[in-house]
PDB file of C-alpha atoms in Angstrom:
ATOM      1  CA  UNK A   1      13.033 -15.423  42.997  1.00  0.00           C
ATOM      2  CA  UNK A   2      10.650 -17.552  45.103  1.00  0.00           C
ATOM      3  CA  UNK A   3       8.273 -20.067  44.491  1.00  0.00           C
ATOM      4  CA  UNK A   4       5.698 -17.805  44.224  1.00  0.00           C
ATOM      5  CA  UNK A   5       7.612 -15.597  41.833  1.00  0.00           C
ATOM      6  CA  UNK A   6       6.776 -12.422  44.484  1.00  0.00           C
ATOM      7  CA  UNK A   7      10.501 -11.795  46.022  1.00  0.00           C
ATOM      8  CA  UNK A   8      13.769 -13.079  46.065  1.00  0.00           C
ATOM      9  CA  UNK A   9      14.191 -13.834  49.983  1.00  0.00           C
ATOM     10  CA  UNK A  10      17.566 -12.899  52.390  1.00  0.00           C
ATOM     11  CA  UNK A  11      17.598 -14.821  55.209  1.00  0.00           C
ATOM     12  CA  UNK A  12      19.819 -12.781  58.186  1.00  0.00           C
ATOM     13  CA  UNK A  13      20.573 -14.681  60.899  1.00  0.00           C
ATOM     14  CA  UNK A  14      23.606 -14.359  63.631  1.00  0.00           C
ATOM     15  CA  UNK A  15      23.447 -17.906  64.048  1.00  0.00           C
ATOM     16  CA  UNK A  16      26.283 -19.658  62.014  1.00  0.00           C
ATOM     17  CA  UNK A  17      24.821 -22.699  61.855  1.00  0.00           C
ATOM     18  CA  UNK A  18      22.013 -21.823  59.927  1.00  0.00           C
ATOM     19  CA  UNK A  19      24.320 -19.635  57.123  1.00  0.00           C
ATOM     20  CA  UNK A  20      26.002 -22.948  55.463  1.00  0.00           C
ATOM     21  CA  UNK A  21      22.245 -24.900  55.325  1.00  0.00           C
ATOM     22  CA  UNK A  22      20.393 -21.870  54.010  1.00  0.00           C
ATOM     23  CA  UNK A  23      22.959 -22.199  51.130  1.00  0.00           C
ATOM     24  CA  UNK A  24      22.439 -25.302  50.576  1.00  0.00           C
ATOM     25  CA  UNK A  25      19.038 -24.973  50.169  1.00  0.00           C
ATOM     26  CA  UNK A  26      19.257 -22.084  47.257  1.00  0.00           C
ATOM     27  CA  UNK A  27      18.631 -19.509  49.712  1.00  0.00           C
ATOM     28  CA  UNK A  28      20.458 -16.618  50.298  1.00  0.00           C
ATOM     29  CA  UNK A  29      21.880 -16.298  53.483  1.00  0.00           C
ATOM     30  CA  UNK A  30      23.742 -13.144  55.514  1.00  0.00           C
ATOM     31  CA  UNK A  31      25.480 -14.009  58.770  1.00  0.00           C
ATOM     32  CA  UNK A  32      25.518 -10.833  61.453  1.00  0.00           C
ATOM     33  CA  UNK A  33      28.542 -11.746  62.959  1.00  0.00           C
ATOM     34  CA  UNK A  34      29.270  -8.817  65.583  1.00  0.00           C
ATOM     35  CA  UNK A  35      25.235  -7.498  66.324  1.00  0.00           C
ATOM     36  CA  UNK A  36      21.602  -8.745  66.345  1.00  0.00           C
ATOM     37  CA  UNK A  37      20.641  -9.886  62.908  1.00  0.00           C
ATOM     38  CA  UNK A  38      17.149  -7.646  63.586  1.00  0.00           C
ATOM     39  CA  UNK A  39      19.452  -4.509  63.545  1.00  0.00           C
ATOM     40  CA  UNK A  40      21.650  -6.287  60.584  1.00  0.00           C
ATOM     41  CA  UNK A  41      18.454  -6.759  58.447  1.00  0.00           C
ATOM     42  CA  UNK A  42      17.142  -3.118  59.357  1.00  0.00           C
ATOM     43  CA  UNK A  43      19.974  -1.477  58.555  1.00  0.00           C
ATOM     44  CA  UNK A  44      20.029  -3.547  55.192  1.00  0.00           C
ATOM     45  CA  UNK A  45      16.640  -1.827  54.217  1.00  0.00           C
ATOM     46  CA  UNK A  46      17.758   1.563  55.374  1.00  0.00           C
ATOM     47  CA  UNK A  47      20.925   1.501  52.818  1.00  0.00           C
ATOM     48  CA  UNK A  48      19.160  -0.032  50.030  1.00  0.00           C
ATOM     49  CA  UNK A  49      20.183  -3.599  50.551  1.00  0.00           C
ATOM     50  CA  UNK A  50      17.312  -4.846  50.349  1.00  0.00           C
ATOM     51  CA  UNK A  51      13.696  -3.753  49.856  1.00  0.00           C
ATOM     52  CA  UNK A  52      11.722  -4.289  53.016  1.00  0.00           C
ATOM     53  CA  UNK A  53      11.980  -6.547  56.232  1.00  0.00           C
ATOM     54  CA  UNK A  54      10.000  -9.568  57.161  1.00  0.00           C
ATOM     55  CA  UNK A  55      11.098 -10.341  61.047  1.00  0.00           C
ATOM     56  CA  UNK A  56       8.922 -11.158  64.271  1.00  0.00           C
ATOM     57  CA  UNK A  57       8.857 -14.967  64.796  1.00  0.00           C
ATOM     58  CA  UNK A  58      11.418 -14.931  66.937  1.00  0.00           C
ATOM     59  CA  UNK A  59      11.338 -11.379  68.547  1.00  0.00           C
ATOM     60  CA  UNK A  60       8.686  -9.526  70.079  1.00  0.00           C
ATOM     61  CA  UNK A  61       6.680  -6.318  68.483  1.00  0.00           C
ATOM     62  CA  UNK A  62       8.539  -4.379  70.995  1.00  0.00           C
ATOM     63  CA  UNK A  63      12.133  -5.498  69.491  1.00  0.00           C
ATOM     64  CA  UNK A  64      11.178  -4.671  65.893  1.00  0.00           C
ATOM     65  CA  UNK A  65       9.377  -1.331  66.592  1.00  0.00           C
ATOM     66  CA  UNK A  66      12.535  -0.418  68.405  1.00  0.00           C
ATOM     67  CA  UNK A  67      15.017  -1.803  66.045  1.00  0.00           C
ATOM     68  CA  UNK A  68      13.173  -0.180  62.742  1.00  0.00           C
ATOM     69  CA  UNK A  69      12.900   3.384  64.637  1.00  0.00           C
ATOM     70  CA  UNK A  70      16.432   3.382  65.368  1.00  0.00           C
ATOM     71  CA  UNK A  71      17.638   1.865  61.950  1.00  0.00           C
ATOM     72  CA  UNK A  72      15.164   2.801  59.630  1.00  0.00           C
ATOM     73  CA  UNK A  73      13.186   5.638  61.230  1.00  0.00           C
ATOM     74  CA  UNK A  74       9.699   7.185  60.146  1.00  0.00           C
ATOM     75  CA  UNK A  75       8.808   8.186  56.889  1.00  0.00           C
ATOM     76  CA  UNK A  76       8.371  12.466  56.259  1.00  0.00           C
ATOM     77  CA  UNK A  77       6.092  14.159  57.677  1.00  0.00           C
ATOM     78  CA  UNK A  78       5.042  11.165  60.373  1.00  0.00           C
ATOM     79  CA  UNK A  79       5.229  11.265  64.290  1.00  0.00           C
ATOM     80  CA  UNK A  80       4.145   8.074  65.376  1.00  0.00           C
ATOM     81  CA  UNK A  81       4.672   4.309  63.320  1.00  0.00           C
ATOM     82  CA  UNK A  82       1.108   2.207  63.373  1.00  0.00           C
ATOM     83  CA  UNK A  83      -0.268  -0.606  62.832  1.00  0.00           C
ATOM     84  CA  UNK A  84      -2.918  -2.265  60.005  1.00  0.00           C
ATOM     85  CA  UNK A  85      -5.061  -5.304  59.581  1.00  0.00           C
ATOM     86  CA  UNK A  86      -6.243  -5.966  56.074  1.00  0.00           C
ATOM     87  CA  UNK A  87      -9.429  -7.937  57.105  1.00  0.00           C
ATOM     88  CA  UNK A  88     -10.133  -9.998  53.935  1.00  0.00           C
ATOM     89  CA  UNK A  89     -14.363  -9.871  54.399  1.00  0.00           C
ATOM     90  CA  UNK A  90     -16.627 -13.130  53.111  1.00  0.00           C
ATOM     91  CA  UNK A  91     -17.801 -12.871  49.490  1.00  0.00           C
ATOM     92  CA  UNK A  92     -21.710 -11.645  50.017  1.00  0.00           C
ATOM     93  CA  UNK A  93     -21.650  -9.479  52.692  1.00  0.00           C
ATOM     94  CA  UNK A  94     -22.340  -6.233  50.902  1.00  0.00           C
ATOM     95  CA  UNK A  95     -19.134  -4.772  52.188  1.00  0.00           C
ATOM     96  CA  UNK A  96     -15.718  -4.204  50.756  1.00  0.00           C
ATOM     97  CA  UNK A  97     -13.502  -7.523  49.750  1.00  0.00           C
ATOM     98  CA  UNK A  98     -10.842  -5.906  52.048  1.00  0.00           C
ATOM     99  CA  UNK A  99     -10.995  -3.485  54.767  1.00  0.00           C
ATOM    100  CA  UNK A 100      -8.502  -1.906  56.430  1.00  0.00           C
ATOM    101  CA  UNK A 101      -8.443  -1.497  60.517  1.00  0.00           C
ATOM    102  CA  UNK A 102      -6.256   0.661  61.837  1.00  0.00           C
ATOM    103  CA  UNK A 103      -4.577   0.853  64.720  1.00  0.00           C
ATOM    104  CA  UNK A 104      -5.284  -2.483  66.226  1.00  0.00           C
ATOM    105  CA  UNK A 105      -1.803  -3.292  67.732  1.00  0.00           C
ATOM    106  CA  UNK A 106       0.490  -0.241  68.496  1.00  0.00           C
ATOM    107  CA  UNK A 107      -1.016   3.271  69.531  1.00  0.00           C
ATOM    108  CA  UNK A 108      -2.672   2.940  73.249  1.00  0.00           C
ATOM    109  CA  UNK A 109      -4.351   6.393  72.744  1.00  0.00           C
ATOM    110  CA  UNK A 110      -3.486   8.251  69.991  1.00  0.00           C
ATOM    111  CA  UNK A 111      -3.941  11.895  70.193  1.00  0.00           C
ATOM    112  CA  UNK A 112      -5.660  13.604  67.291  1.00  0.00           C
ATOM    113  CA  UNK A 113      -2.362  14.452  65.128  1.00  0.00           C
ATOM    114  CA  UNK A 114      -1.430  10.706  65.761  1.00  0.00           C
ATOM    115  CA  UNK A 115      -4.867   9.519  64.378  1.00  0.00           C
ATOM    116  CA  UNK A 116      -4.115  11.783  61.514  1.00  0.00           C
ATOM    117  CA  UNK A 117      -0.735  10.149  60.963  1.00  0.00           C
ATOM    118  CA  UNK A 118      -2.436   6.895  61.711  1.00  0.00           C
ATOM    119  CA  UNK A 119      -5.237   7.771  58.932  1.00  0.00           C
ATOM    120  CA  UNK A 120      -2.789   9.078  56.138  1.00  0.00           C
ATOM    121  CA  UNK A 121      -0.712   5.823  56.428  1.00  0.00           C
ATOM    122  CA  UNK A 122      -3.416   3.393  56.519  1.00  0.00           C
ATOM    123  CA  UNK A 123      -5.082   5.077  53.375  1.00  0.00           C
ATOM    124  CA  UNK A 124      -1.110   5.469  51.526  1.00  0.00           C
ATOM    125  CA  UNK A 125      -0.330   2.096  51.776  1.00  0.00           C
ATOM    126  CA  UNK A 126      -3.766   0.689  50.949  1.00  0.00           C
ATOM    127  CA  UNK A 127      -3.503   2.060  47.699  1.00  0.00           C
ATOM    128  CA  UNK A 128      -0.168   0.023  47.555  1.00  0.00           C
ATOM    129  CA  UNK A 129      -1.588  -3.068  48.865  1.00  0.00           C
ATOM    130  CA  UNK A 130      -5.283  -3.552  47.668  1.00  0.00           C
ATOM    131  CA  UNK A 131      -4.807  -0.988  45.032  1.00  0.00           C
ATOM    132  CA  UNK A 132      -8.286   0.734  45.284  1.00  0.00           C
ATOM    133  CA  UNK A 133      -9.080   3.929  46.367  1.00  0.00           C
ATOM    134  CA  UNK A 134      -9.133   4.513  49.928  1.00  0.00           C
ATOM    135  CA  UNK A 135     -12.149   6.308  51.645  1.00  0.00           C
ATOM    136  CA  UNK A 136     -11.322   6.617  55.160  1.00  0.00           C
ATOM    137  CA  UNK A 137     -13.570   6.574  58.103  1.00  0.00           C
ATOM    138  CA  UNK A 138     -12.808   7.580  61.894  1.00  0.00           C
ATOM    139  CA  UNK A 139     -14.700   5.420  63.824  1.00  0.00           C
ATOM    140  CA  UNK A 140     -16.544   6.860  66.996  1.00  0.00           C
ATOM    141  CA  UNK A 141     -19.549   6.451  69.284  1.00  0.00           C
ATOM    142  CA  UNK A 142     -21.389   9.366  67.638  1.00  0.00           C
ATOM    143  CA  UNK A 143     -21.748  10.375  63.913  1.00  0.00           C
ATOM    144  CA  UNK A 144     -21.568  13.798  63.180  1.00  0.00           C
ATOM    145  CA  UNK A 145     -22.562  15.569  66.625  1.00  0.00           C
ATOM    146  CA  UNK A 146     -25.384  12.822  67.996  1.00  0.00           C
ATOM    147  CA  UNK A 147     -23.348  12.673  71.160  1.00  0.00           C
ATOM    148  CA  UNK A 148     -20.714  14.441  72.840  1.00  0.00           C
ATOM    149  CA  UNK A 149     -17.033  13.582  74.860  1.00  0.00           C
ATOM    150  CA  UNK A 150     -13.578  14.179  74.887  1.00  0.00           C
ATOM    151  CA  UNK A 151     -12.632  10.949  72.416  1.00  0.00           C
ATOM    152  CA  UNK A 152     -15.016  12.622  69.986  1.00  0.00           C
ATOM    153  CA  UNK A 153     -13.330  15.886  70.117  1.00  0.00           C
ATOM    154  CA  UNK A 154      -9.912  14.262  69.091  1.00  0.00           C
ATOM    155  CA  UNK A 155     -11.922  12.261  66.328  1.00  0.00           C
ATOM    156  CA  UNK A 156     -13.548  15.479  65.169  1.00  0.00           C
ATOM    157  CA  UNK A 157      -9.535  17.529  65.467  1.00  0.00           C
ATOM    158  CA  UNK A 158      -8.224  14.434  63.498  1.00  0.00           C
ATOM    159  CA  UNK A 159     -10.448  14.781  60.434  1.00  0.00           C
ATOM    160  CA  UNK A 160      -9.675  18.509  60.225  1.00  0.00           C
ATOM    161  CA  UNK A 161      -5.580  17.684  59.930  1.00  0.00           C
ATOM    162  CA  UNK A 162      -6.331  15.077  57.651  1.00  0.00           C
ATOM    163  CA  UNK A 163      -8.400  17.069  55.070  1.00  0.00           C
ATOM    164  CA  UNK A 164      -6.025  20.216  55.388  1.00  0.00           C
ATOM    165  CA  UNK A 165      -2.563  17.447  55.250  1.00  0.00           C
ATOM    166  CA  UNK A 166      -4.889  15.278  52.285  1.00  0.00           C
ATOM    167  CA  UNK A 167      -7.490  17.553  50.705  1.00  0.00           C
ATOM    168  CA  UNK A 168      -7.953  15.304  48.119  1.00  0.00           C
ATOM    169  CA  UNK A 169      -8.609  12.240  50.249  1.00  0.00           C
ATOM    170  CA  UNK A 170     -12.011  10.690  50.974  1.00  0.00           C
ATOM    171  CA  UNK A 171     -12.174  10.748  54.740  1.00  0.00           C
ATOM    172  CA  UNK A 172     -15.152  12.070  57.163  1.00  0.00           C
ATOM    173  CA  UNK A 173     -15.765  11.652  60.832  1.00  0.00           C
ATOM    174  CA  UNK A 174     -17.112  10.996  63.450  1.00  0.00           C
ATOM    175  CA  UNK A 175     -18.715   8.280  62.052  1.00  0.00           C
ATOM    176  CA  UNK A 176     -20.461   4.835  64.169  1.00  0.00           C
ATOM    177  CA  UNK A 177     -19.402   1.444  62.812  1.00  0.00           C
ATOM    178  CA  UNK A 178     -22.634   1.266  61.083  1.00  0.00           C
ATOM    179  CA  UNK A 179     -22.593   4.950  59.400  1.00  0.00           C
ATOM    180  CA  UNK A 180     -19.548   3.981  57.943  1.00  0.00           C
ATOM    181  CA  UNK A 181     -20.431   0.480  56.515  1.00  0.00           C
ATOM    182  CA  UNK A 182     -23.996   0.336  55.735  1.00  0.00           C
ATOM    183  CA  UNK A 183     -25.397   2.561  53.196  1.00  0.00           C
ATOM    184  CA  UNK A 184     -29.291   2.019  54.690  1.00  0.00           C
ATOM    185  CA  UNK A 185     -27.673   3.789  57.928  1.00  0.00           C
ATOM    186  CA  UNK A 186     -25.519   5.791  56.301  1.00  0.00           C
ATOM    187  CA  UNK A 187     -28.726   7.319  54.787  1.00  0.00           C
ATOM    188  CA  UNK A 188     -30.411   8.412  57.555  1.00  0.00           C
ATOM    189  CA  UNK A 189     -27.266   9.276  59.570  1.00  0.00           C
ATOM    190  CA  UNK A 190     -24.959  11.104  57.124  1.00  0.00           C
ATOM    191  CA  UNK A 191     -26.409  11.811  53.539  1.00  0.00           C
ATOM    192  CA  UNK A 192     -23.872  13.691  53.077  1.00  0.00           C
ATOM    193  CA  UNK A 193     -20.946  12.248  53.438  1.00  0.00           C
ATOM    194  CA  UNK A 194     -17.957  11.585  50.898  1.00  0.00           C
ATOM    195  CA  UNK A 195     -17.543   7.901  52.687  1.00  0.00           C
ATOM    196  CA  UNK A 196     -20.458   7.027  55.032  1.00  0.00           C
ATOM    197  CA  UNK A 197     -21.495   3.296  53.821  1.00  0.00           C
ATOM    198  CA  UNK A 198     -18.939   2.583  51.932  1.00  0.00           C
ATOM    199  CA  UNK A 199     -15.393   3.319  53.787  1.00  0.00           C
ATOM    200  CA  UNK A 200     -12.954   0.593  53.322  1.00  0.00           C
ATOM    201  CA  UNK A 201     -10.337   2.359  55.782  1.00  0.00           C
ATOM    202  CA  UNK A 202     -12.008   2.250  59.304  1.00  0.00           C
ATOM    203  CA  UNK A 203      -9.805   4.285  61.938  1.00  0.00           C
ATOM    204  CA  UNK A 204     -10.594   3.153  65.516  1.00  0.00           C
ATOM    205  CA  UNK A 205     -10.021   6.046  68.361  1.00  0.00           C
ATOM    206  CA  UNK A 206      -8.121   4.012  70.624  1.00  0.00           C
ATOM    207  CA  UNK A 207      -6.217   0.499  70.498  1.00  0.00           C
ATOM    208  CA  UNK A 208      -8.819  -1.118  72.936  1.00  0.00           C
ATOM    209  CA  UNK A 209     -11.074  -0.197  70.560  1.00  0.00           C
ATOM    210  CA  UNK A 210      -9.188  -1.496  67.422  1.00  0.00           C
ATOM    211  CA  UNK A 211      -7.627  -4.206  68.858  1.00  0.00           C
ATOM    212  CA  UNK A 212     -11.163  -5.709  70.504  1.00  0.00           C
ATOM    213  CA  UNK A 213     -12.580  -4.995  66.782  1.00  0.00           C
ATOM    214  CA  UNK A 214     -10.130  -7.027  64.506  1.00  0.00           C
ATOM    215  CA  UNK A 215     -10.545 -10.204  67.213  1.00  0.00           C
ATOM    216  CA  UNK A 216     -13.878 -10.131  67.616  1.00  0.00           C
ATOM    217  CA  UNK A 217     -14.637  -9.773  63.829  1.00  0.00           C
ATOM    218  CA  UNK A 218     -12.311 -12.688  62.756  1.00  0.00           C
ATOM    219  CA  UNK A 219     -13.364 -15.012  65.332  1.00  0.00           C
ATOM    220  CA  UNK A 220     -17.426 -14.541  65.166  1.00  0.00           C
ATOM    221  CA  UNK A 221     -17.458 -13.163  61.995  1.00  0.00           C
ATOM    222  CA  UNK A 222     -15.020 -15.208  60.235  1.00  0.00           C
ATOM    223  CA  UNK A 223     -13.026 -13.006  58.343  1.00  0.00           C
ATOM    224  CA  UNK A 224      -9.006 -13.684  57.547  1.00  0.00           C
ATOM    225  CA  UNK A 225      -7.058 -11.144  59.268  1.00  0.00           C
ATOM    226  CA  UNK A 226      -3.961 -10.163  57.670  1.00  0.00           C
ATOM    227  CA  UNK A 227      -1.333  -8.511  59.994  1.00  0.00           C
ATOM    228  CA  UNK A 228      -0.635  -6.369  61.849  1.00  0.00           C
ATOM    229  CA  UNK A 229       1.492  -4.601  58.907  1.00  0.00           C
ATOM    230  CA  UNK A 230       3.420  -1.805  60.538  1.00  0.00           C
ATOM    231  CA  UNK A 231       3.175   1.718  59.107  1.00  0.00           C
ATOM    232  CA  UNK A 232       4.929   5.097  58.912  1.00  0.00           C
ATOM    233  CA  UNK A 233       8.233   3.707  58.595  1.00  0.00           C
ATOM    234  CA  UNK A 234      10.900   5.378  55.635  1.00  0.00           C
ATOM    235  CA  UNK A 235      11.070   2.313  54.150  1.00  0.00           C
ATOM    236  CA  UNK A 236       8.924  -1.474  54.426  1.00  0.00           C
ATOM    237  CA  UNK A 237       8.931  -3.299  57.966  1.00  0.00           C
ATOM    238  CA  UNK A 238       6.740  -5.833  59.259  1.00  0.00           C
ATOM    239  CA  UNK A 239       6.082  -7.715  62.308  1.00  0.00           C
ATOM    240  CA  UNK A 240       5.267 -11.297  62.656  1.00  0.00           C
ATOM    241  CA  UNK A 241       3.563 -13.318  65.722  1.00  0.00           C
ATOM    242  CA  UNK A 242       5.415 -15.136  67.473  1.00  0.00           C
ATOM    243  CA  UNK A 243       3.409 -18.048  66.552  1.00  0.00           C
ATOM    244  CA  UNK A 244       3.327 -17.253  62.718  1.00  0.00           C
ATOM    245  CA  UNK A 245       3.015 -20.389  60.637  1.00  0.00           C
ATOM    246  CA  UNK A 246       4.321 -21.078  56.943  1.00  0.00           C
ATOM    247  CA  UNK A 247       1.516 -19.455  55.375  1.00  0.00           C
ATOM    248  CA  UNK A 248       1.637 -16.090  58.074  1.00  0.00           C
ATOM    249  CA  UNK A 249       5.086 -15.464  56.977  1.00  0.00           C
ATOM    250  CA  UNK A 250       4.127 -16.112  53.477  1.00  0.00           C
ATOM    251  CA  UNK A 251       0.881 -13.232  53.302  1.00  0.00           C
ATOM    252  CA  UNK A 252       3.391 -10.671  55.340  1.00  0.00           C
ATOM    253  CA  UNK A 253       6.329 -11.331  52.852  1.00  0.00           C
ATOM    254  CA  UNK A 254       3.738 -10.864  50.106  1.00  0.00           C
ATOM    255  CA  UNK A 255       2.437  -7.526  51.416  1.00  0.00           C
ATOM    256  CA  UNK A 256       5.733  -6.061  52.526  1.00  0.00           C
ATOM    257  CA  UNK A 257       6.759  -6.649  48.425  1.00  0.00           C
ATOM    258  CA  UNK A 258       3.769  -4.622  47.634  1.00  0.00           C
ATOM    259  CA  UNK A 259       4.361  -1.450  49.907  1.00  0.00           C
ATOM    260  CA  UNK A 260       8.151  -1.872  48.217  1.00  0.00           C
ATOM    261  CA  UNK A 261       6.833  -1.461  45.126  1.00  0.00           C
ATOM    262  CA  UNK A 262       5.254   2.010  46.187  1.00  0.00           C
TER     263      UNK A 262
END
């Protein structure tokens, strides 16, 4: 077990100079001799070896997306792996501690059966990771008919998979940023709905949209931004920056043990 008592960590590396120190340091080591240790690590989650993956740092999204579909694959019943940021919000803002955004990092334009994959994910492994119940809102420019387009028609399509896939899932859509957080709007714009001004799983149409969302809400807003945590795979995989510090690889680690544990 770790310091923090959350995991007992495996480091894989191909590099044999960094086996004999790990050991020496009371960690456990693996050496990939003959293949990449991202494919070596993978492989060890898909055979039970070891509970999820932590990799990234040293390897670009692109590697480990590739590297968990081939070793790992999707989970049943998903098409397309995703992406989440658990955007930990500032005590006194009226809104959830923790809200999910989804997909901010892997899906350019997700058709309407991949934002319904994207939507049942998110909401699954929030229950695993927060632990609350997830009420699910795809985001649009219009909230229930006040304007029309082709994104909104996928939106619209979307929420009808969902709720015949999830029928006991709070989800509704289209819904504007503001339908979906604030209950004043939410009031005038969809009295109705099962998660208008209170949905703590937002569901962006596209990744410009997601991705331009999660930035500009943790740099003006100042909110912690946790992620991205990949989604849809069989089994726990996650993906760090390239420029992930101590404490990056420490929150990942820490949420990768929690979907585990699902």
């Amino acid at each position: 077990m770790d310091r923090t008592g959350m995991a007992i960590p495996i480091l894989v590396t191909d590099n044999a100079m960094l086996a004999d120190p790990s050991l020496l340091s009371g960690l456990e080591s693996v050496h990939a001799e003959d293949e990449p240790a991202l494919d070596f690590a993978h492989r060890m989650v898909a055979q039970g070896r070891a509970d999820a993956c932590v990799a990234g740092a040293v390897y670009t999204t692109a590697d480990v997306l590739r590297s968990a579909l081939r070793n790992i694959g999707l989970a049943p019943n998903v098409r397309v792996a995703s992406s989440a940021f658990y955007m930990v919000v500032t005590p006194g803002t009226g809104l959830a501690e923790v809200l999910t955004f989804t997909d901010c990092a892997v899906v350019p334009y997700p058709t309407a059966e991949n934002l319904a994959d994207i939507a049942l994910a998110a909401a699954h492994d929030r229950q695993l990771i927060v632990g609350d119940e997830p009420r699910v809102a795809l985001l649009s420019f219009s909230t229930h008919g006040s304007a029309k387009g082709p994104s909104v028609d996928v939106v619209r399509e979307a929420v009808a998979i969902i709720r015949e896939r999830a029928p006991d899932l709070a989800v509704d859509g289209e819904l504007q940023g503001d339908a979906a957080l604030a209950p004043s709007v939410a009031a005038r714009k969809s009295p109705s709905s099962p998660v208008a001004g209170r949905a703590n799983v937002l569901v962006f149409p596209s990744l410009d949209a997601g991705n331009i969302a999660y930035k500009l809400v943790q740099r003006v807003g100042g909110v912690q931004a946790l992620g991205p945590i990949l989604q849809g795979f069989a089994h726990p995989v996650a993906d760090l920056s390239r420029g992930a510090d101590r404490e990056d690889i420490i929150n990942v680690a820490a949420i990768a043990a929690l979907q585990s544990a699902g």
